[in-house]
Amino acid sequence: MDFDTVAGELYGGDLAEFVSARNAAAKAAKAEGDAELAARIRELRKPTTAAAIVNRLARDDDAELRELAELGDELRDAHTRLAGDDLRALTRRRGDLVRRIVRGLPSMSDTVSREVEATLEAVAADPGTAGLAVAGRLTSVAHQDTDQWFTLAATAPPSTGKRSAKLVEKAEPAKPKKDHRREEEERKERERARAERERMRKEAAELAKERAVAERDLVRTERAAEQATARVEDLRTRLTEAEERAERATAEFEQAKETYEQADTAAEEARKAAEAR
């Protein structure tokens, strides 16, 4: 039993069983007499739902994650060169790629979706996070994952693609950053991206409300139309029945009138005959 193998199995397994599997592995390591390994295993943190989704993506097909990480290299280079046009184009590419990855994932709540987006943005922003993501060893969105868990990225888990040596090197602890201007630009860019996402979410929420109101109005008017149609049909039925009754009454009246006239004629004739005698 070794640490990387255990970590790979834990982060590649069922999220709901992470804690029980981790404790069982630590117990097994202790039973084998390796107390130090048992302690390291117990310190492994359960990943958030968003981190687990990105880890699963790395194991299924890490091509898009590697593309995102490499795009992060190009963004950092553009920052260093102060190449505004390149930076804007690369930023758009990053946004498109993040959205494409999220759209390809299974349905999830808005909260988890936002966390997944933040995690993917961190992959493009930080080499250490990129290494962890491609290795399938993320535990959360937080950047401290890079410092605390960089040793986990040394051995990539099985996947359909191959992890590049370049990203393995990036999994090592990042050197302290001295380019404060670049850090400030990255921070502003993240804030702009978050603001844009929030604007789009609010706009979508407003549109959803308008749609709900329109749908209620549609249902109400449709029901009213159905009721009016039913009322018209009922009135038509009653009119038809009334017309039929009127026709029958007229026929009965004509028949009664004819019978009366015949009786009256017969009576008159009988009276005249009696008088003639």
PDB file of C-alpha atoms in Angstrom:
ATOM      1  CA  MET A   1       0.000   0.000   0.000  1.00  0.00           C
ATOM      2  CA  ASP A   2       1.334   3.432  -0.947  1.00  0.00           C
ATOM      3  CA  PHE A   3      -0.033   6.934  -0.493  1.00  0.00           C
ATOM      4  CA  ASP A   4      -0.500   7.886  -4.155  1.00  0.00           C
ATOM      5  CA  THR A   5      -2.381   4.671  -4.937  1.00  0.00           C
ATOM      6  CA  VAL A   6      -4.728   5.125  -1.984  1.00  0.00           C
ATOM      7  CA  ALA A   7      -5.296   8.815  -2.818  1.00  0.00           C
ATOM      8  CA  GLY A   8      -6.026   7.954  -6.441  1.00  0.00           C
ATOM      9  CA  GLU A   9      -8.590   5.338  -5.459  1.00  0.00           C
ATOM     10  CA  LEU A  10     -10.257   7.683  -2.968  1.00  0.00           C
ATOM     11  CA  TYR A  11     -10.522  10.662  -5.290  1.00  0.00           C
ATOM     12  CA  GLY A  12     -11.641   8.428  -8.137  1.00  0.00           C
ATOM     13  CA  GLY A  13     -14.298   6.650  -6.102  1.00  0.00           C
ATOM     14  CA  ASP A  14     -17.835   7.442  -5.004  1.00  0.00           C
ATOM     15  CA  LEU A  15     -18.002  10.805  -3.232  1.00  0.00           C
ATOM     16  CA  ALA A  16     -20.633   9.524  -0.788  1.00  0.00           C
ATOM     17  CA  GLU A  17     -18.277   6.727   0.316  1.00  0.00           C
ATOM     18  CA  PHE A  18     -15.129   8.873   0.536  1.00  0.00           C
ATOM     19  CA  VAL A  19     -14.998   9.181   4.334  1.00  0.00           C
ATOM     20  CA  SER A  20     -15.714   5.511   5.052  1.00  0.00           C
ATOM     21  CA  ALA A  21     -13.228   4.396   2.368  1.00  0.00           C
ATOM     22  CA  ARG A  22     -10.580   6.791   3.688  1.00  0.00           C
ATOM     23  CA  ASN A  23     -11.001   5.578   7.262  1.00  0.00           C
ATOM     24  CA  ALA A  24     -10.865   1.947   6.130  1.00  0.00           C
ATOM     25  CA  ALA A  25      -7.642   2.607   4.194  1.00  0.00           C
ATOM     26  CA  ALA A  26      -6.083   4.369   7.176  1.00  0.00           C
ATOM     27  CA  LYS A  27      -7.078   1.500   9.434  1.00  0.00           C
ATOM     28  CA  ALA A  28      -5.544  -1.006   7.000  1.00  0.00           C
ATOM     29  CA  ALA A  29      -2.299   0.986   6.828  1.00  0.00           C
ATOM     30  CA  LYS A  30      -2.120   1.085  10.602  1.00  0.00           C
ATOM     31  CA  ALA A  31      -2.770  -2.652  10.786  1.00  0.00           C
ATOM     32  CA  GLU A  32       0.202  -3.156   8.445  1.00  0.00           C
ATOM     33  CA  GLY A  33       2.357  -1.205  10.882  1.00  0.00           C
ATOM     34  CA  ASP A  34       2.695   1.978   8.844  1.00  0.00           C
ATOM     35  CA  ALA A  35       1.423   4.618  11.274  1.00  0.00           C
ATOM     36  CA  GLU A  36       2.866   7.474   9.218  1.00  0.00           C
ATOM     37  CA  LEU A  37       0.967   6.390   6.088  1.00  0.00           C
ATOM     38  CA  ALA A  38      -2.195   5.916   8.144  1.00  0.00           C
ATOM     39  CA  ALA A  39      -1.873   9.491   9.456  1.00  0.00           C
ATOM     40  CA  ARG A  40      -1.367  10.914   5.941  1.00  0.00           C
ATOM     41  CA  ILE A  41      -4.404   9.028   4.653  1.00  0.00           C
ATOM     42  CA  ARG A  42      -6.577  10.297   7.519  1.00  0.00           C
ATOM     43  CA  GLU A  43      -5.580  13.872   6.591  1.00  0.00           C
ATOM     44  CA  LEU A  44      -6.991  13.539   3.065  1.00  0.00           C
ATOM     45  CA  ARG A  45      -9.973  15.853   2.753  1.00  0.00           C
ATOM     46  CA  LYS A  46     -13.256  14.896   1.187  1.00  0.00           C
ATOM     47  CA  PRO A  47     -13.661  16.879  -2.058  1.00  0.00           C
ATOM     48  CA  THR A  48     -16.528  19.249  -2.549  1.00  0.00           C
ATOM     49  CA  THR A  49     -19.197  18.257  -5.059  1.00  0.00           C
ATOM     50  CA  ALA A  50     -17.734  20.691  -7.608  1.00  0.00           C
ATOM     51  CA  ALA A  51     -14.198  19.377  -7.094  1.00  0.00           C
ATOM     52  CA  ALA A  52     -15.437  15.790  -7.418  1.00  0.00           C
ATOM     53  CA  ILE A  53     -17.111  16.664 -10.716  1.00  0.00           C
ATOM     54  CA  VAL A  54     -13.852  18.107 -12.090  1.00  0.00           C
ATOM     55  CA  ASN A  55     -11.932  15.088 -10.791  1.00  0.00           C
ATOM     56  CA  ARG A  56     -14.363  12.784 -12.590  1.00  0.00           C
ATOM     57  CA  LEU A  57     -13.943  14.843 -15.755  1.00  0.00           C
ATOM     58  CA  ALA A  58     -10.172  14.326 -15.525  1.00  0.00           C
ATOM     59  CA  ARG A  59     -10.606  10.573 -15.288  1.00  0.00           C
ATOM     60  CA  ASP A  60     -13.143  10.342 -18.098  1.00  0.00           C
ATOM     61  CA  ASP A  61     -11.252  12.553 -20.550  1.00  0.00           C
ATOM     62  CA  ASP A  62      -8.720  15.149 -19.436  1.00  0.00           C
ATOM     63  CA  ALA A  63      -8.235  16.682 -22.907  1.00  0.00           C
ATOM     64  CA  GLU A  64     -10.321  19.790 -22.174  1.00  0.00           C
ATOM     65  CA  LEU A  65      -8.709  20.280 -18.767  1.00  0.00           C
ATOM     66  CA  ARG A  66      -5.261  20.063 -20.353  1.00  0.00           C
ATOM     67  CA  GLU A  67      -6.374  22.561 -22.995  1.00  0.00           C
ATOM     68  CA  LEU A  68      -7.566  24.899 -20.232  1.00  0.00           C
ATOM     69  CA  ALA A  69      -4.284  24.550 -18.345  1.00  0.00           C
ATOM     70  CA  GLU A  70      -2.253  25.289 -21.480  1.00  0.00           C
ATOM     71  CA  LEU A  71      -4.485  28.279 -22.175  1.00  0.00           C
ATOM     72  CA  GLY A  72      -3.552  29.498 -18.687  1.00  0.00           C
ATOM     73  CA  ASP A  73       0.117  29.408 -19.757  1.00  0.00           C
ATOM     74  CA  GLU A  74      -0.696  31.577 -22.742  1.00  0.00           C
ATOM     75  CA  LEU A  75      -2.666  34.013 -20.569  1.00  0.00           C
ATOM     76  CA  ARG A  76       0.213  34.397 -18.138  1.00  0.00           C
ATOM     77  CA  ASP A  77       2.612  34.961 -21.020  1.00  0.00           C
ATOM     78  CA  ALA A  78       0.307  37.629 -22.478  1.00  0.00           C
ATOM     79  CA  HIS A  79       0.180  39.331 -19.063  1.00  0.00           C
ATOM     80  CA  THR A  80       3.948  39.310 -18.850  1.00  0.00           C
ATOM     81  CA  ARG A  81       4.304  40.790 -22.362  1.00  0.00           C
ATOM     82  CA  LEU A  82       1.474  43.280 -21.672  1.00  0.00           C
ATOM     83  CA  ALA A  83      -0.063  42.137 -24.971  1.00  0.00           C
ATOM     84  CA  GLY A  84      -3.543  43.605 -24.650  1.00  0.00           C
ATOM     85  CA  ASP A  85      -4.985  42.199 -27.877  1.00  0.00           C
ATOM     86  CA  ASP A  86      -3.675  38.708 -27.147  1.00  0.00           C
ATOM     87  CA  LEU A  87      -4.930  38.924 -23.585  1.00  0.00           C
ATOM     88  CA  ARG A  88      -8.451  39.870 -24.667  1.00  0.00           C
ATOM     89  CA  ALA A  89      -8.585  37.111 -27.273  1.00  0.00           C
ATOM     90  CA  LEU A  90      -7.265  34.519 -24.828  1.00  0.00           C
ATOM     91  CA  THR A  91      -9.732  35.653 -22.158  1.00  0.00           C
ATOM     92  CA  ARG A  92     -12.604  35.107 -24.583  1.00  0.00           C
ATOM     93  CA  ARG A  93     -11.211  31.675 -25.448  1.00  0.00           C
ATOM     94  CA  ARG A  94     -11.030  30.809 -21.765  1.00  0.00           C
ATOM     95  CA  GLY A  95     -14.655  31.866 -21.185  1.00  0.00           C
ATOM     96  CA  ASP A  96     -15.829  29.880 -24.211  1.00  0.00           C
ATOM     97  CA  LEU A  97     -13.885  26.807 -23.119  1.00  0.00           C
ATOM     98  CA  VAL A  98     -15.182  26.958 -19.528  1.00  0.00           C
ATOM     99  CA  ARG A  99     -18.764  27.290 -20.751  1.00  0.00           C
ATOM    100  CA  ARG A 100     -18.293  24.421 -23.214  1.00  0.00           C
ATOM    101  CA  ILE A 101     -16.960  22.157 -20.475  1.00  0.00           C
ATOM    102  CA  VAL A 102     -19.823  23.035 -18.103  1.00  0.00           C
ATOM    103  CA  ARG A 103     -22.438  22.455 -20.818  1.00  0.00           C
ATOM    104  CA  GLY A 104     -21.018  18.989 -21.406  1.00  0.00           C
ATOM    105  CA  LEU A 105     -21.421  17.988 -17.749  1.00  0.00           C
ATOM    106  CA  PRO A 106     -24.507  16.290 -16.274  1.00  0.00           C
ATOM    107  CA  SER A 107     -27.291  18.506 -14.921  1.00  0.00           C
ATOM    108  CA  MET A 108     -26.449  20.149 -11.591  1.00  0.00           C
ATOM    109  CA  SER A 109     -27.753  22.883  -9.307  1.00  0.00           C
ATOM    110  CA  ASP A 110     -26.928  26.549  -9.914  1.00  0.00           C
ATOM    111  CA  THR A 111     -24.715  26.630  -6.824  1.00  0.00           C
ATOM    112  CA  VAL A 112     -22.648  23.624  -7.898  1.00  0.00           C
ATOM    113  CA  SER A 113     -22.494  24.961 -11.462  1.00  0.00           C
ATOM    114  CA  ARG A 114     -21.026  28.239 -10.206  1.00  0.00           C
ATOM    115  CA  GLU A 115     -18.482  26.360  -8.089  1.00  0.00           C
ATOM    116  CA  VAL A 116     -17.486  24.198 -11.060  1.00  0.00           C
ATOM    117  CA  GLU A 117     -17.002  27.337 -13.177  1.00  0.00           C
ATOM    118  CA  ALA A 118     -14.864  28.901 -10.437  1.00  0.00           C
ATOM    119  CA  THR A 119     -12.789  25.714 -10.242  1.00  0.00           C
ATOM    120  CA  LEU A 120     -12.238  25.665 -13.993  1.00  0.00           C
ATOM    121  CA  GLU A 121     -11.228  29.330 -13.940  1.00  0.00           C
ATOM    122  CA  ALA A 122      -8.731  28.498 -11.203  1.00  0.00           C
ATOM    123  CA  VAL A 123      -7.287  25.788 -13.465  1.00  0.00           C
ATOM    124  CA  ALA A 124      -6.503  28.460 -16.060  1.00  0.00           C
ATOM    125  CA  ALA A 125      -5.244  30.915 -13.437  1.00  0.00           C
ATOM    126  CA  ASP A 126      -2.880  28.735 -11.393  1.00  0.00           C
ATOM    127  CA  PRO A 127      -0.398  26.084 -12.609  1.00  0.00           C
ATOM    128  CA  GLY A 128      -0.600  24.117  -9.356  1.00  0.00           C
ATOM    129  CA  THR A 129      -4.377  23.947  -9.494  1.00  0.00           C
ATOM    130  CA  ALA A 130      -4.098  22.887 -13.139  1.00  0.00           C
ATOM    131  CA  GLY A 131      -1.804  20.014 -12.156  1.00  0.00           C
ATOM    132  CA  LEU A 132      -4.199  18.853  -9.467  1.00  0.00           C
ATOM    133  CA  ALA A 133      -7.193  19.108 -11.792  1.00  0.00           C
ATOM    134  CA  VAL A 134      -5.586  17.053 -14.551  1.00  0.00           C
ATOM    135  CA  ALA A 135      -4.456  14.532 -11.939  1.00  0.00           C
ATOM    136  CA  GLY A 136      -8.019  14.311 -10.610  1.00  0.00           C
ATOM    137  CA  ARG A 137      -6.950  15.259  -7.068  1.00  0.00           C
ATOM    138  CA  LEU A 138      -8.784  18.527  -6.363  1.00  0.00           C
ATOM    139  CA  THR A 139     -10.508  18.865  -3.005  1.00  0.00           C
ATOM    140  CA  SER A 140     -12.116  22.287  -3.348  1.00  0.00           C
ATOM    141  CA  VAL A 141     -12.121  25.520  -5.300  1.00  0.00           C
ATOM    142  CA  ALA A 142      -9.716  27.145  -2.855  1.00  0.00           C
ATOM    143  CA  HIS A 143      -6.237  27.950  -4.110  1.00  0.00           C
ATOM    144  CA  GLN A 144      -4.679  26.527  -0.942  1.00  0.00           C
ATOM    145  CA  ASP A 145      -5.261  23.111  -2.502  1.00  0.00           C
ATOM    146  CA  THR A 146      -2.201  23.815  -4.621  1.00  0.00           C
ATOM    147  CA  ASP A 147       0.051  24.301  -1.621  1.00  0.00           C
ATOM    148  CA  GLN A 148      -1.322  21.559   0.574  1.00  0.00           C
ATOM    149  CA  TRP A 149      -1.871  18.799  -1.966  1.00  0.00           C
ATOM    150  CA  PHE A 150       0.825  19.323  -4.580  1.00  0.00           C
ATOM    151  CA  THR A 151       2.394  15.944  -3.754  1.00  0.00           C
ATOM    152  CA  LEU A 152      -0.816  14.194  -4.823  1.00  0.00           C
ATOM    153  CA  ALA A 153      -0.384  15.315  -8.435  1.00  0.00           C
ATOM    154  CA  ALA A 154       2.916  13.501  -8.917  1.00  0.00           C
ATOM    155  CA  THR A 155       1.110  10.368 -10.109  1.00  0.00           C
ATOM    156  CA  ALA A 156      -1.856  10.827 -12.415  1.00  0.00           C
ATOM    157  CA  PRO A 157      -4.825   8.406 -12.152  1.00  0.00           C
ATOM    158  CA  PRO A 158      -5.887   6.202 -15.053  1.00  0.00           C
ATOM    159  CA  SER A 159      -7.722   8.113 -17.792  1.00  0.00           C
ATOM    160  CA  THR A 160      -8.500   7.912 -21.466  1.00  0.00           C
ATOM    161  CA  GLY A 161      -5.760  10.430 -22.256  1.00  0.00           C
ATOM    162  CA  LYS A 162      -2.133  10.830 -21.194  1.00  0.00           C
ATOM    163  CA  ARG A 163      -1.015  13.492 -18.820  1.00  0.00           C
ATOM    164  CA  SER A 164       1.772  15.637 -20.220  1.00  0.00           C
ATOM    165  CA  ALA A 165       5.104  15.935 -18.405  1.00  0.00           C
ATOM    166  CA  LYS A 166       4.664  19.701 -18.533  1.00  0.00           C
ATOM    167  CA  LEU A 167       1.657  19.527 -16.218  1.00  0.00           C
ATOM    168  CA  VAL A 168       3.417  17.135 -13.859  1.00  0.00           C
ATOM    169  CA  GLU A 169       6.071  19.779 -13.342  1.00  0.00           C
ATOM    170  CA  LYS A 170       3.369  22.374 -12.748  1.00  0.00           C
ATOM    171  CA  ALA A 171       2.016  20.304  -9.887  1.00  0.00           C
ATOM    172  CA  GLU A 172       5.076  21.279  -7.821  1.00  0.00           C
ATOM    173  CA  PRO A 173       4.633  24.218  -5.390  1.00  0.00           C
ATOM    174  CA  ALA A 174       4.446  27.518  -7.260  1.00  0.00           C
ATOM    175  CA  LYS A 175       7.201  29.993  -6.539  1.00  0.00           C
ATOM    176  CA  PRO A 176       6.187  33.201  -4.794  1.00  0.00           C
ATOM    177  CA  LYS A 177       4.830  35.629  -7.339  1.00  0.00           C
ATOM    178  CA  LYS A 178       6.575  38.984  -7.612  1.00  0.00           C
ATOM    179  CA  ASP A 179       4.659  40.477 -10.527  1.00  0.00           C
ATOM    180  CA  HIS A 180       2.028  42.339  -8.519  1.00  0.00           C
ATOM    181  CA  ARG A 181       0.739  44.083 -11.619  1.00  0.00           C
ATOM    182  CA  ARG A 182      -0.052  40.748 -13.232  1.00  0.00           C
ATOM    183  CA  GLU A 183      -1.726  39.510 -10.053  1.00  0.00           C
ATOM    184  CA  GLU A 184      -3.868  42.656  -9.953  1.00  0.00           C
ATOM    185  CA  GLU A 185      -4.864  42.222 -13.604  1.00  0.00           C
ATOM    186  CA  GLU A 186      -5.805  38.586 -12.963  1.00  0.00           C
ATOM    187  CA  ARG A 187      -7.821  39.594  -9.919  1.00  0.00           C
ATOM    188  CA  LYS A 188      -9.674  42.268 -11.885  1.00  0.00           C
ATOM    189  CA  GLU A 189     -10.339  39.828 -14.697  1.00  0.00           C
ATOM    190  CA  ARG A 190     -11.800  37.297 -12.269  1.00  0.00           C
ATOM    191  CA  GLU A 191     -13.989  40.013 -10.751  1.00  0.00           C
ATOM    192  CA  ARG A 192     -15.205  41.081 -14.193  1.00  0.00           C
ATOM    193  CA  ALA A 193     -15.988  37.473 -15.071  1.00  0.00           C
ATOM    194  CA  ARG A 194     -17.902  36.984 -11.813  1.00  0.00           C
ATOM    195  CA  ALA A 195     -19.804  40.240 -12.376  1.00  0.00           C
ATOM    196  CA  GLU A 196     -20.721  39.176 -15.896  1.00  0.00           C
ATOM    197  CA  ARG A 197     -21.915  35.764 -14.681  1.00  0.00           C
ATOM    198  CA  GLU A 198     -23.976  37.449 -11.972  1.00  0.00           C
ATOM    199  CA  ARG A 199     -25.501  39.832 -14.525  1.00  0.00           C
ATOM    200  CA  MET A 200     -26.403  36.930 -16.800  1.00  0.00           C
ATOM    201  CA  ARG A 201     -27.882  34.970 -13.878  1.00  0.00           C
ATOM    202  CA  LYS A 202     -30.032  37.968 -12.877  1.00  0.00           C
ATOM    203  CA  GLU A 203     -31.144  38.484 -16.445  1.00  0.00           C
ATOM    204  CA  ALA A 204     -32.028  34.800 -16.736  1.00  0.00           C
ATOM    205  CA  ALA A 205     -33.967  35.011 -13.463  1.00  0.00           C
ATOM    206  CA  GLU A 206     -35.954  38.026 -14.702  1.00  0.00           C
ATOM    207  CA  LEU A 207     -36.715  36.285 -17.981  1.00  0.00           C
ATOM    208  CA  ALA A 208     -37.821  33.213 -16.055  1.00  0.00           C
ATOM    209  CA  LYS A 209     -40.203  35.367 -13.981  1.00  0.00           C
ATOM    210  CA  GLU A 210     -41.631  36.988 -17.110  1.00  0.00           C
ATOM    211  CA  ARG A 211     -42.069  33.574 -18.678  1.00  0.00           C
ATOM    212  CA  ALA A 212     -43.870  32.306 -15.561  1.00  0.00           C
ATOM    213  CA  VAL A 213     -46.269  35.304 -15.613  1.00  0.00           C
ATOM    214  CA  ALA A 214     -46.908  34.832 -19.332  1.00  0.00           C
ATOM    215  CA  GLU A 215     -47.512  31.134 -18.781  1.00  0.00           C
ATOM    216  CA  ARG A 216     -50.015  31.844 -15.995  1.00  0.00           C
ATOM    217  CA  ASP A 217     -51.822  34.361 -18.226  1.00  0.00           C
ATOM    218  CA  LEU A 218     -51.874  31.835 -21.053  1.00  0.00           C
ATOM    219  CA  VAL A 219     -53.335  29.145 -18.806  1.00  0.00           C
ATOM    220  CA  ARG A 220     -55.925  31.565 -17.421  1.00  0.00           C
ATOM    221  CA  THR A 221     -57.054  32.813 -20.841  1.00  0.00           C
ATOM    222  CA  GLU A 222     -57.070  29.293 -22.228  1.00  0.00           C
ATOM    223  CA  ARG A 223     -59.289  28.157 -19.363  1.00  0.00           C
ATOM    224  CA  ALA A 224     -61.595  31.141 -19.900  1.00  0.00           C
ATOM    225  CA  ALA A 225     -61.795  30.356 -23.618  1.00  0.00           C
ATOM    226  CA  GLU A 226     -62.609  26.725 -22.863  1.00  0.00           C
ATOM    227  CA  GLN A 227     -65.334  27.768 -20.430  1.00  0.00           C
ATOM    228  CA  ALA A 228     -66.788  30.241 -22.947  1.00  0.00           C
ATOM    229  CA  THR A 229     -66.735  27.608 -25.675  1.00  0.00           C
ATOM    230  CA  ALA A 230     -68.463  25.134 -23.374  1.00  0.00           C
ATOM    231  CA  ARG A 231     -71.080  27.781 -22.503  1.00  0.00           C
ATOM    232  CA  VAL A 232     -71.707  28.501 -26.192  1.00  0.00           C
ATOM    233  CA  GLU A 233     -72.080  24.797 -26.923  1.00  0.00           C
ATOM    234  CA  ASP A 234     -74.496  24.448 -24.023  1.00  0.00           C
ATOM    235  CA  LEU A 235     -76.568  27.397 -25.270  1.00  0.00           C
ATOM    236  CA  ARG A 236     -76.559  25.977 -28.786  1.00  0.00           C
ATOM    237  CA  THR A 237     -77.776  22.656 -27.454  1.00  0.00           C
ATOM    238  CA  ARG A 238     -80.535  24.343 -25.460  1.00  0.00           C
ATOM    239  CA  LEU A 239     -81.543  26.450 -28.485  1.00  0.00           C
ATOM    240  CA  THR A 240     -81.743  23.348 -30.660  1.00  0.00           C
ATOM    241  CA  GLU A 241     -83.880  21.601 -28.051  1.00  0.00           C
ATOM    242  CA  ALA A 242     -86.142  24.669 -27.714  1.00  0.00           C
ATOM    243  CA  GLU A 243     -86.561  24.892 -31.477  1.00  0.00           C
ATOM    244  CA  GLU A 244     -87.474  21.213 -31.599  1.00  0.00           C
ATOM    245  CA  ARG A 245     -90.028  21.682 -28.796  1.00  0.00           C
ATOM    246  CA  ALA A 246     -91.454  24.708 -30.604  1.00  0.00           C
ATOM    247  CA  GLU A 247     -91.810  22.697 -33.804  1.00  0.00           C
ATOM    248  CA  ARG A 248     -93.546  19.875 -31.944  1.00  0.00           C
ATOM    249  CA  ALA A 249     -95.870  22.324 -30.196  1.00  0.00           C
ATOM    250  CA  THR A 250     -96.731  23.997 -33.505  1.00  0.00           C
ATOM    251  CA  ALA A 251     -97.480  20.625 -35.084  1.00  0.00           C
ATOM    252  CA  GLU A 252     -99.623  19.624 -32.111  1.00  0.00           C
ATOM    253  CA  PHE A 253    -101.445  22.968 -32.285  1.00  0.00           C
ATOM    254  CA  GLU A 254    -102.174  22.546 -36.003  1.00  0.00           C
ATOM    255  CA  GLN A 255    -103.423  19.006 -35.368  1.00  0.00           C
ATOM    256  CA  ALA A 256    -105.646  20.137 -32.507  1.00  0.00           C
ATOM    257  CA  LYS A 257    -106.965  23.025 -34.597  1.00  0.00           C
ATOM    258  CA  GLU A 258    -107.841  20.671 -37.463  1.00  0.00           C
ATOM    259  CA  THR A 259    -109.568  18.271 -35.075  1.00  0.00           C
ATOM    260  CA  TYR A 260    -111.509  21.147 -33.518  1.00  0.00           C
ATOM    261  CA  GLU A 261    -112.626  22.447 -36.909  1.00  0.00           C
ATOM    262  CA  GLN A 262    -113.749  18.997 -37.960  1.00  0.00           C
ATOM    263  CA  ALA A 263    -115.710  18.562 -34.729  1.00  0.00           C
ATOM    264  CA  ASP A 264    -117.218  22.028 -35.067  1.00  0.00           C
ATOM    265  CA  THR A 265    -118.296  21.314 -38.674  1.00  0.00           C
ATOM    266  CA  ALA A 266    -119.862  18.003 -37.640  1.00  0.00           C
ATOM    267  CA  ALA A 267    -121.714  19.676 -34.778  1.00  0.00           C
ATOM    268  CA  GLU A 268    -123.044  22.403 -37.064  1.00  0.00           C
ATOM    269  CA  GLU A 269    -124.261  19.894 -39.574  1.00  0.00           C
ATOM    270  CA  ALA A 270    -125.970  17.880 -36.818  1.00  0.00           C
ATOM    271  CA  ARG A 271    -127.684  21.008 -35.529  1.00  0.00           C
ATOM    272  CA  LYS A 272    -128.966  21.919 -38.986  1.00  0.00           C
ATOM    273  CA  ALA A 273    -130.220  18.378 -39.562  1.00  0.00           C
ATOM    274  CA  ALA A 274    -132.108  18.451 -36.280  1.00  0.00           C
ATOM    275  CA  GLU A 275    -133.757  21.756 -37.104  1.00  0.00           C
ATOM    276  CA  ALA A 276    -134.822  20.505 -40.531  1.00  0.00           C
ATOM    277  CA  ARG A 277    -136.960  17.776 -38.956  1.00  0.00           C
TER     278      ARG A 277
END
